[in-house]
XYZ file of C-alpha atoms in Angstrom:
496
model
C 2.888 -34.352 -101.329
C 5.341 -34.738 -104.392
C 7.522 -38.001 -104.246
C 11.353 -36.927 -104.104
C 13.455 -38.552 -107.044
C 16.393 -40.540 -106.346
C 19.888 -39.200 -107.301
C 20.314 -40.867 -110.506
C 22.968 -40.347 -112.779
C 20.742 -38.173 -114.961
C 19.908 -36.023 -111.909
C 23.621 -35.885 -111.027
C 24.541 -34.229 -114.303
C 22.041 -34.116 -117.089
C 24.571 -33.141 -119.513
C 27.394 -34.645 -117.820
C 30.050 -37.127 -119.622
C 28.789 -38.278 -122.653
C 29.788 -40.528 -125.750
C 32.758 -38.963 -127.571
C 31.920 -38.079 -131.066
C 28.301 -37.350 -130.668
C 27.586 -33.447 -131.042
C 25.290 -32.474 -128.156
C 25.920 -35.442 -126.189
C 27.108 -33.489 -123.423
C 30.529 -33.075 -121.641
C 33.025 -35.973 -122.007
C 35.199 -37.641 -119.305
C 38.349 -36.409 -120.812
C 40.394 -35.548 -117.456
C 42.452 -38.172 -116.180
C 43.447 -38.882 -112.603
C 46.696 -37.170 -112.815
C 44.939 -33.997 -114.230
C 42.595 -33.814 -111.476
C 45.268 -34.573 -108.768
C 47.388 -31.485 -110.098
C 44.320 -29.316 -110.696
C 43.265 -29.879 -107.006
C 46.794 -29.134 -105.821
C 47.444 -26.123 -108.150
C 43.951 -24.753 -107.386
C 45.083 -23.363 -104.044
C 48.356 -21.771 -105.466
C 47.188 -18.567 -107.076
C 49.188 -15.603 -108.361
C 47.841 -13.633 -105.437
C 50.093 -15.835 -103.074
C 53.151 -14.562 -104.701
C 52.057 -10.604 -105.329
C 49.804 -10.074 -102.623
C 51.453 -11.430 -99.564
C 54.012 -8.607 -99.207
C 51.034 -6.105 -98.315
C 49.766 -8.749 -95.476
C 53.116 -9.184 -93.985
C 53.559 -5.322 -93.842
C 50.401 -5.104 -92.119
C 50.307 -7.818 -89.657
C 53.981 -8.741 -89.369
C 54.838 -12.483 -88.454
C 51.212 -12.333 -87.331
C 50.053 -12.830 -90.952
C 50.718 -16.574 -90.384
C 47.476 -16.426 -88.074
C 45.428 -14.743 -90.739
C 46.662 -17.244 -93.432
C 45.659 -20.149 -90.916
C 42.415 -18.632 -90.349
C 41.481 -18.342 -93.677
C 42.981 -21.578 -94.605
C 40.995 -23.241 -91.904
C 37.729 -21.507 -93.226
C 38.457 -22.739 -96.707
C 39.127 -26.405 -95.406
C 35.857 -26.401 -93.719
C 33.977 -24.918 -96.752
C 35.757 -27.484 -98.970
C 34.734 -30.141 -96.900
C 31.051 -29.231 -97.063
C 31.361 -28.847 -100.840
C 33.272 -32.264 -101.011
C 30.344 -33.819 -99.185
C 27.666 -32.524 -101.832
C 29.982 -33.020 -104.700
C 30.969 -36.633 -103.765
C 27.353 -37.537 -103.677
C 26.265 -35.744 -106.480
C 29.299 -34.701 -109.028
C 28.328 -32.155 -111.664
C 29.972 -29.323 -113.729
C 27.520 -26.828 -111.848
C 29.210 -27.821 -108.547
C 27.809 -25.559 -105.785
C 25.538 -23.758 -107.991
C 23.700 -26.779 -109.157
C 23.688 -27.725 -105.315
C 22.202 -24.608 -104.281
C 19.610 -24.917 -106.937
C 18.207 -28.065 -105.446
C 18.745 -27.395 -101.650
C 17.951 -23.580 -101.682
C 15.923 -23.127 -104.827
C 16.184 -22.164 -108.460
C 16.634 -18.485 -107.294
C 19.681 -19.251 -105.486
C 21.393 -21.530 -107.977
C 20.714 -19.054 -110.623
C 22.113 -16.177 -108.528
C 25.431 -17.738 -107.181
C 26.053 -19.475 -110.565
C 25.942 -15.992 -112.522
C 27.734 -14.015 -109.649
C 30.367 -16.813 -109.824
C 30.736 -16.625 -113.718
C 30.902 -12.832 -113.278
C 33.623 -13.017 -110.798
C 35.942 -15.489 -113.206
C 35.515 -13.271 -116.397
C 36.463 -10.290 -114.466
C 39.660 -12.227 -113.420
C 40.449 -13.132 -116.686
C 41.027 -9.450 -117.584
C 43.139 -8.781 -114.217
C 45.207 -11.912 -115.007
C 45.806 -11.375 -118.777
C 46.824 -7.752 -117.650
C 49.117 -9.116 -115.082
C 50.666 -11.640 -117.564
C 50.992 -9.183 -120.354
C 53.144 -6.688 -118.121
C 55.414 -9.308 -117.440
C 55.791 -10.275 -120.895
C 56.250 -6.756 -122.087
C 59.093 -6.599 -119.723
C 60.873 -9.366 -121.558
C 59.933 -8.482 -125.062
C 59.082 -4.836 -125.202
C 58.642 -4.914 -128.789
C 55.029 -6.299 -128.594
C 52.565 -3.805 -126.722
C 51.107 -4.813 -123.335
C 47.727 -4.943 -125.030
C 48.967 -7.302 -127.777
C 50.424 -9.609 -125.098
C 47.134 -9.656 -123.397
C 45.344 -10.501 -126.727
C 48.103 -13.320 -127.513
C 47.649 -14.981 -124.178
C 43.979 -14.855 -124.183
C 43.532 -16.263 -127.646
C 46.067 -19.250 -127.088
C 44.502 -20.275 -123.866
C 41.118 -19.828 -125.402
C 41.886 -22.076 -128.410
C 43.363 -24.665 -125.717
C 39.848 -24.764 -124.074
C 38.269 -25.059 -127.424
C 40.120 -28.330 -128.396
C 38.813 -30.660 -125.617
C 38.853 -30.732 -121.894
C 41.894 -33.038 -122.351
C 43.946 -30.245 -123.629
C 42.690 -28.063 -120.684
C 43.831 -30.650 -118.286
C 47.426 -31.099 -119.930
C 48.014 -27.355 -119.746
C 46.936 -27.076 -116.327
C 48.899 -30.220 -115.535
C 52.083 -28.447 -116.489
C 51.166 -24.997 -115.243
C 50.398 -26.381 -111.713
C 53.224 -28.766 -111.748
C 55.622 -25.783 -112.382
C 54.160 -23.932 -109.453
C 54.092 -26.835 -107.305
C 57.776 -27.603 -107.937
C 58.782 -23.912 -107.624
C 57.127 -23.386 -104.251
C 58.396 -26.723 -102.846
C 61.931 -25.790 -103.725
C 61.536 -22.484 -102.186
C 60.391 -23.821 -99.113
C 63.198 -26.429 -98.813
C 65.844 -23.994 -99.791
C 64.641 -21.354 -97.564
C 64.075 -23.583 -94.594
C 67.553 -24.857 -94.814
C 68.954 -21.450 -94.761
C 66.805 -20.535 -91.850
C 68.254 -23.424 -89.889
C 71.712 -22.594 -91.222
C 72.356 -25.592 -92.982
C 72.078 -24.455 -96.430
C 75.521 -25.070 -98.359
C 77.377 -21.844 -99.638
C 74.779 -19.499 -98.043
C 75.182 -17.313 -94.981
C 72.371 -15.408 -94.691
C 72.905 -12.873 -91.695
C 69.158 -12.117 -91.508
C 67.491 -15.265 -91.467
C 66.475 -17.056 -88.302
C 63.439 -17.997 -85.995
C 64.251 -14.744 -84.134
C 62.460 -12.832 -86.746
C 59.298 -14.277 -85.696
C 59.437 -12.528 -82.107
C 61.913 -9.692 -82.703
C 61.442 -6.192 -84.505
C 58.352 -5.468 -82.356
C 57.174 -8.982 -81.603
C 54.926 -11.531 -83.307
C 52.252 -9.112 -83.400
C 53.910 -5.743 -83.886
C 50.786 -3.819 -84.777
C 48.574 -5.437 -82.348
C 46.096 -8.296 -82.497
C 43.593 -6.359 -84.554
C 46.205 -6.636 -87.404
C 45.161 -10.292 -87.808
C 41.798 -9.718 -88.928
C 43.013 -6.808 -91.464
C 45.521 -9.237 -92.711
C 42.434 -11.498 -93.109
C 40.811 -9.183 -95.595
C 44.101 -8.790 -97.609
C 44.764 -12.739 -97.973
C 41.308 -14.322 -98.378
C 40.890 -13.790 -102.113
C 44.048 -15.702 -102.782
C 42.442 -18.904 -101.802
C 39.877 -18.446 -104.324
C 40.095 -21.360 -106.783
C 40.453 -24.096 -104.349
C 36.691 -25.383 -105.524
C 37.635 -25.856 -109.107
C 38.435 -29.443 -108.588
C 34.656 -30.306 -107.899
C 33.706 -28.504 -111.048
C 36.128 -30.382 -113.107
C 35.341 -33.781 -111.235
C 32.012 -33.884 -113.514
C 34.410 -34.703 -116.627
C 36.682 -36.976 -115.070
C 36.821 -40.860 -115.229
C 35.949 -41.406 -111.764
C 34.095 -38.186 -110.291
C 33.532 -39.372 -106.880
C 37.079 -40.475 -106.256
C 38.456 -37.325 -107.730
C 36.061 -35.162 -105.349
C 37.037 -37.563 -102.313
C 40.547 -37.356 -102.826
C 41.045 -33.448 -103.386
C 38.699 -32.765 -100.385
C 40.589 -35.082 -98.192
C 44.067 -33.448 -99.293
C 43.211 -29.696 -98.687
C 44.457 -29.649 -95.352
C 47.990 -30.574 -96.286
C 47.865 -28.537 -99.481
C 47.187 -25.263 -97.478
C 49.227 -26.172 -94.676
C 52.450 -26.635 -96.849
C 51.847 -24.384 -99.769
C 50.729 -21.329 -98.106
C 51.793 -21.463 -94.233
C 54.981 -22.968 -95.249
C 55.874 -20.653 -97.627
C 54.994 -17.547 -95.650
C 56.785 -19.137 -92.674
C 59.722 -19.384 -94.612
C 59.368 -15.707 -95.878
C 59.028 -14.215 -92.436
C 61.973 -16.137 -91.038
C 64.223 -15.322 -93.688
C 63.837 -11.623 -93.546
C 62.724 -9.240 -90.825
C 59.050 -8.510 -91.576
C 59.781 -4.836 -91.809
C 62.582 -5.225 -94.175
C 62.222 -2.542 -96.760
C 62.976 -5.182 -99.667
C 59.742 -6.878 -98.990
C 57.659 -3.751 -99.963
C 59.844 -2.919 -102.800
C 60.590 -6.210 -104.475
C 57.684 -8.487 -103.351
C 58.139 -10.966 -100.461
C 59.169 -14.030 -102.110
C 61.807 -12.066 -104.422
C 63.073 -10.533 -101.415
C 63.389 -13.759 -99.903
C 65.241 -15.328 -102.690
C 67.701 -12.054 -102.938
C 68.506 -12.422 -99.278
C 69.994 -15.900 -100.043
C 72.057 -14.362 -102.688
C 70.268 -16.430 -105.545
C 71.270 -14.865 -109.068
C 68.155 -13.506 -111.020
C 65.907 -14.084 -108.396
C 63.456 -11.272 -109.534
C 63.571 -13.009 -113.245
C 62.860 -16.602 -111.608
C 60.127 -15.271 -109.694
C 58.419 -13.581 -112.671
C 58.498 -16.622 -114.518
C 56.762 -18.327 -111.602
C 54.171 -15.665 -111.339
C 53.801 -15.705 -115.099
C 52.769 -19.459 -114.765
C 50.487 -18.794 -112.016
C 48.874 -16.031 -114.129
C 48.428 -18.516 -117.196
C 47.103 -21.277 -114.844
C 44.675 -18.913 -113.410
C 43.556 -17.486 -116.811
C 43.350 -21.326 -118.262
C 41.311 -22.505 -115.205
C 39.143 -19.236 -115.053
C 37.932 -19.836 -118.668
C 37.434 -23.313 -118.038
C 35.629 -22.919 -114.791
C 33.453 -19.792 -116.338
C 32.550 -21.826 -119.404
C 31.559 -24.820 -116.998
C 29.300 -22.699 -114.982
C 27.596 -21.289 -118.014
C 27.202 -24.574 -119.527
C 25.352 -25.730 -116.209
C 23.187 -22.687 -116.101
C 22.167 -23.452 -119.652
C 21.263 -26.914 -118.838
C 19.012 -25.812 -115.926
C 17.309 -23.341 -118.129
C 18.887 -20.329 -116.262
C 21.025 -19.194 -119.263
C 20.583 -19.399 -123.112
C 19.999 -23.035 -124.128
C 22.930 -22.630 -126.648
C 25.125 -22.649 -123.743
C 24.466 -26.090 -122.857
C 25.381 -27.424 -126.395
C 28.721 -29.154 -126.896
C 30.704 -30.096 -129.869
C 31.676 -33.715 -131.000
C 34.621 -33.466 -128.577
C 32.341 -32.516 -125.584
C 33.249 -28.693 -125.628
C 30.655 -26.173 -124.806
C 31.616 -23.894 -127.605
C 29.249 -20.963 -126.980
C 29.788 -20.845 -123.124
C 33.418 -20.611 -123.919
C 33.184 -17.963 -126.587
C 30.847 -15.808 -124.630
C 32.936 -16.211 -121.701
C 36.084 -15.136 -123.202
C 34.248 -12.280 -125.169
C 33.322 -10.784 -121.850
C 36.751 -11.264 -120.817
C 38.038 -9.258 -123.989
C 35.498 -6.439 -122.888
C 36.962 -6.425 -119.361
C 40.494 -6.090 -120.749
C 39.674 -3.063 -122.904
C 38.015 -1.506 -120.006
C 41.192 -2.045 -118.069
C 43.082 -0.195 -120.767
C 40.787 2.748 -121.387
C 38.816 3.171 -118.270
C 40.912 1.556 -115.572
C 39.938 4.266 -112.829
C 36.190 4.001 -113.534
C 34.546 1.318 -115.291
C 37.070 -1.559 -114.744
C 37.572 -0.367 -110.948
C 33.673 -0.781 -110.725
C 33.917 -4.502 -112.272
C 36.685 -5.365 -109.800
C 35.290 -3.923 -106.842
C 31.805 -5.425 -107.691
C 33.036 -8.928 -108.084
C 35.627 -8.863 -105.028
C 33.082 -10.105 -102.220
C 31.854 -13.053 -104.619
C 34.261 -15.632 -103.137
C 32.722 -14.976 -99.776
C 29.137 -15.008 -101.076
C 29.916 -18.408 -102.546
C 31.321 -19.883 -99.394
C 28.532 -18.543 -97.373
C 25.732 -20.267 -100.244
C 27.722 -23.627 -99.740
C 27.321 -23.545 -96.014
C 23.530 -23.083 -96.292
C 23.292 -25.566 -99.164
C 24.934 -28.298 -97.243
C 22.624 -27.768 -94.188
C 19.663 -28.820 -96.408
C 21.461 -31.122 -98.810
C 22.561 -33.507 -95.975
C 18.823 -34.189 -95.282
C 18.218 -34.758 -98.831
C 21.173 -37.151 -99.715
C 20.169 -39.118 -95.937
C 16.617 -39.499 -97.117
C 17.468 -40.704 -100.729
C 20.680 -42.216 -100.972
C 22.633 -42.385 -97.632
C 25.202 -44.667 -99.111
C 26.647 -41.656 -101.098
C 27.748 -39.914 -97.978
C 31.353 -41.070 -98.680
C 32.575 -37.452 -97.445
C 31.184 -36.073 -94.451
C 31.221 -32.566 -92.761
C 32.740 -32.778 -89.356
C 30.499 -31.944 -86.392
C 27.313 -31.413 -88.672
C 25.429 -29.136 -88.236
C 27.210 -26.973 -85.450
C 30.467 -26.458 -87.517
C 28.543 -25.753 -90.587
C 26.841 -22.975 -88.776
C 29.993 -21.757 -87.049
C 31.734 -21.438 -90.665
C 28.905 -19.485 -91.757
C 28.849 -17.304 -88.892
C 32.606 -16.635 -89.581
C 32.189 -15.655 -93.105
C 29.340 -13.177 -92.092
C 31.961 -11.877 -89.362
C 34.439 -11.516 -91.908
C 32.078 -9.577 -94.518
C 31.182 -7.259 -91.527
C 34.526 -6.278 -90.665
C 35.247 -5.665 -94.192
C 32.703 -2.843 -93.864
C 35.099 -1.200 -91.341
C 37.969 -0.781 -94.158
C 37.072 2.468 -95.570
C 40.569 3.495 -96.963
C 41.275 3.791 -100.682
C 39.095 3.303 -103.627
C 39.108 -0.457 -103.388
C 38.430 -0.509 -99.744
C 36.832 -3.381 -97.911
C 33.499 -1.502 -97.382
C 33.450 -0.469 -101.226
C 33.979 -4.142 -102.359
C 31.343 -5.272 -99.934
C 28.717 -2.745 -100.787
C 29.305 -2.986 -104.449
C 29.143 -6.670 -104.583
C 26.080 -6.621 -102.452
C 24.605 -4.157 -105.107
C 25.306 -6.746 -107.816
C 24.215 -9.431 -105.966
C 20.837 -7.880 -105.306
C 20.359 -7.052 -108.985
C 20.987 -10.682 -109.817
C 18.643 -12.235 -107.287
C 15.851 -9.724 -108.314
C 16.379 -10.876 -111.718
C 16.251 -14.616 -110.432
C 13.087 -14.042 -108.439
C 11.114 -12.234 -111.449
C 12.246 -14.941 -113.529
C 11.149 -17.800 -111.092
C 7.734 -15.731 -110.482
C 8.448 -14.676 -107.127
C 9.296 -18.160 -105.558
C 11.859 -17.298 -102.713
C 11.623 -20.664 -101.240
C 13.178 -24.092 -102.028
C 11.317 -26.105 -104.343
C 8.607 -28.525 -103.150
C 10.796 -31.429 -103.312
C 13.362 -30.082 -100.871
C 10.620 -29.347 -98.341
C 8.768 -32.631 -98.837
C 12.166 -34.105 -97.777
C 12.421 -31.810 -94.662
C 8.784 -33.057 -93.851
C 9.767 -36.830 -94.394
C 12.942 -36.279 -92.369
C 11.154 -34.649 -89.389
C 8.291 -37.118 -89.356
C 11.040 -40.260 -89.303
C 12.895 -38.337 -86.398
C 9.471 -38.083 -84.534
C 8.707 -41.689 -85.248
C-alpha cells in the first residue's frame, strides 16, 4: 500500500504563483481581490443572456422563469461542489486537476482538453458576434477585420500580465453589472407603475398569467426552455481557475462560491422577470428585436437598440477576454501535469504562459476562418461538437467531488472550509439531473443544431479524447493507487 501525500502547497499547484521576474517560475499572484470579485460576478452574465433569452421566452412563455430557476439551481449545486474542492486545493487547473486526482489521469486529461476545445470555439463565436456589431457602427472596416482587431487586442492584453487581464475584465464585468442592475431597477419601477415620466400600457404582473397562462405551451416547455438557456450559464466556474493567481486563493474561492446564489437570482431571474412583466411573452417585438431591446423600447427609452448593442458588445468582449484566459490556463495546467506539451507550462518573467496563450488564440483564429469560409459545415460541426461540454464538465465535477471529499477528509479535514450540502445525496441528485438533461436533449431533433445532434457529436469528440487519454495512460481506466488507498483507509476507519 502506498502512502497518501498531504495537500502541500506544491501539490496544490506545482506551477502556481511564483516570484515575479523569474522566467519559468510559474503563474504570479497578480489578481487583486476586486478583480476576483468582479470576475465572479460578471462570470455568470454571458452574452447568451441578452441574445438567447428571446427564444426561451417564445418557447415557454412566462414559465421560462422556471427553466432559469432549474438551471440556476443546478449551477449553484455544481459550483458548491467545485468550491469545496477548489477552496481546499486552489489551482489553475480547477476541475480538471481535481478530476486528475480523484478519478484518474484519464479523467483530468479528457475533461481538460474538452474544456479547452469548448473555449477556443467560443472565441470564434464571440469574435464574430462582436465584429457584426462593430461593422454596423463602422462599416468601412469589414467584419473579418473587426474580428481580427478584437482578437489581437485581447490577446495582447492577456500577454502583458494576469493583472492586465484582471483589469480589463474588472471594467467589462462592471459595465455588465451596472447595465443589468439599472435595467432591473428601471423595469421594476415601470412594472409597478411608479417610474416617473413613463406610462407603459403593456407592463404589469398580469403578463405572468394572461395571454394563455403562466405555461401557455404546457409543462413540457419548461424542459425545452432548459435546453435553450443552460449554455448561457457557462463561465461561472472561471473564478475558481482565476483564484490560483490571486493574493488569497482560498478566500477568493469561498467568497465566489457563497455568493453564487444571489448572483444568479438577481442577474438571471431578476432580469428575465422584468422582461416578461414589462411585455406579454407573445409580443412580436420580443422575437423581432430581442427581449431586452423590446423591453427598453416599451418604456420609450431612446436609442434602446444601440444601448443594448453596446452592452452586448461589452459582454462579448468580456467573454472573449475570459475565454482566452481560461483556455490558456487550462492548457498551462495540462502542460504541468504532462498531459500537453511541456512548453505550455513555461511562463515569462511576468508569469504569463506565453505558448499556451498563443496556441489557444491560434486555434481561435482558425475557427474564425472556418466561420467565414465554411459556416454551414466545418464551423457548424465545431459548434455542435463542443455544445454539450458544459454538461460534461458539470458531471465530472459531481463525480470528482464524491471521491475528493474522502481524500480531503483523510489528509487535511481543516481545509474543508466550503462543504457541499447534504453530501453525498445532493451530489448524486445533481448528477442524475445532468444526465436527465442530456437524455432529454436527445429528444430534440429539430434543426441542424438540435439537441440530439449536439449531444451525439459532443459524445463523439469526448470518446475520441478519452481513447487518446487511455492509450496515453497505458489503458489505466481507474483512479490512481493513491485515490484507492484513501478509499480503503477511510473504509477501515469507518469499520473501526
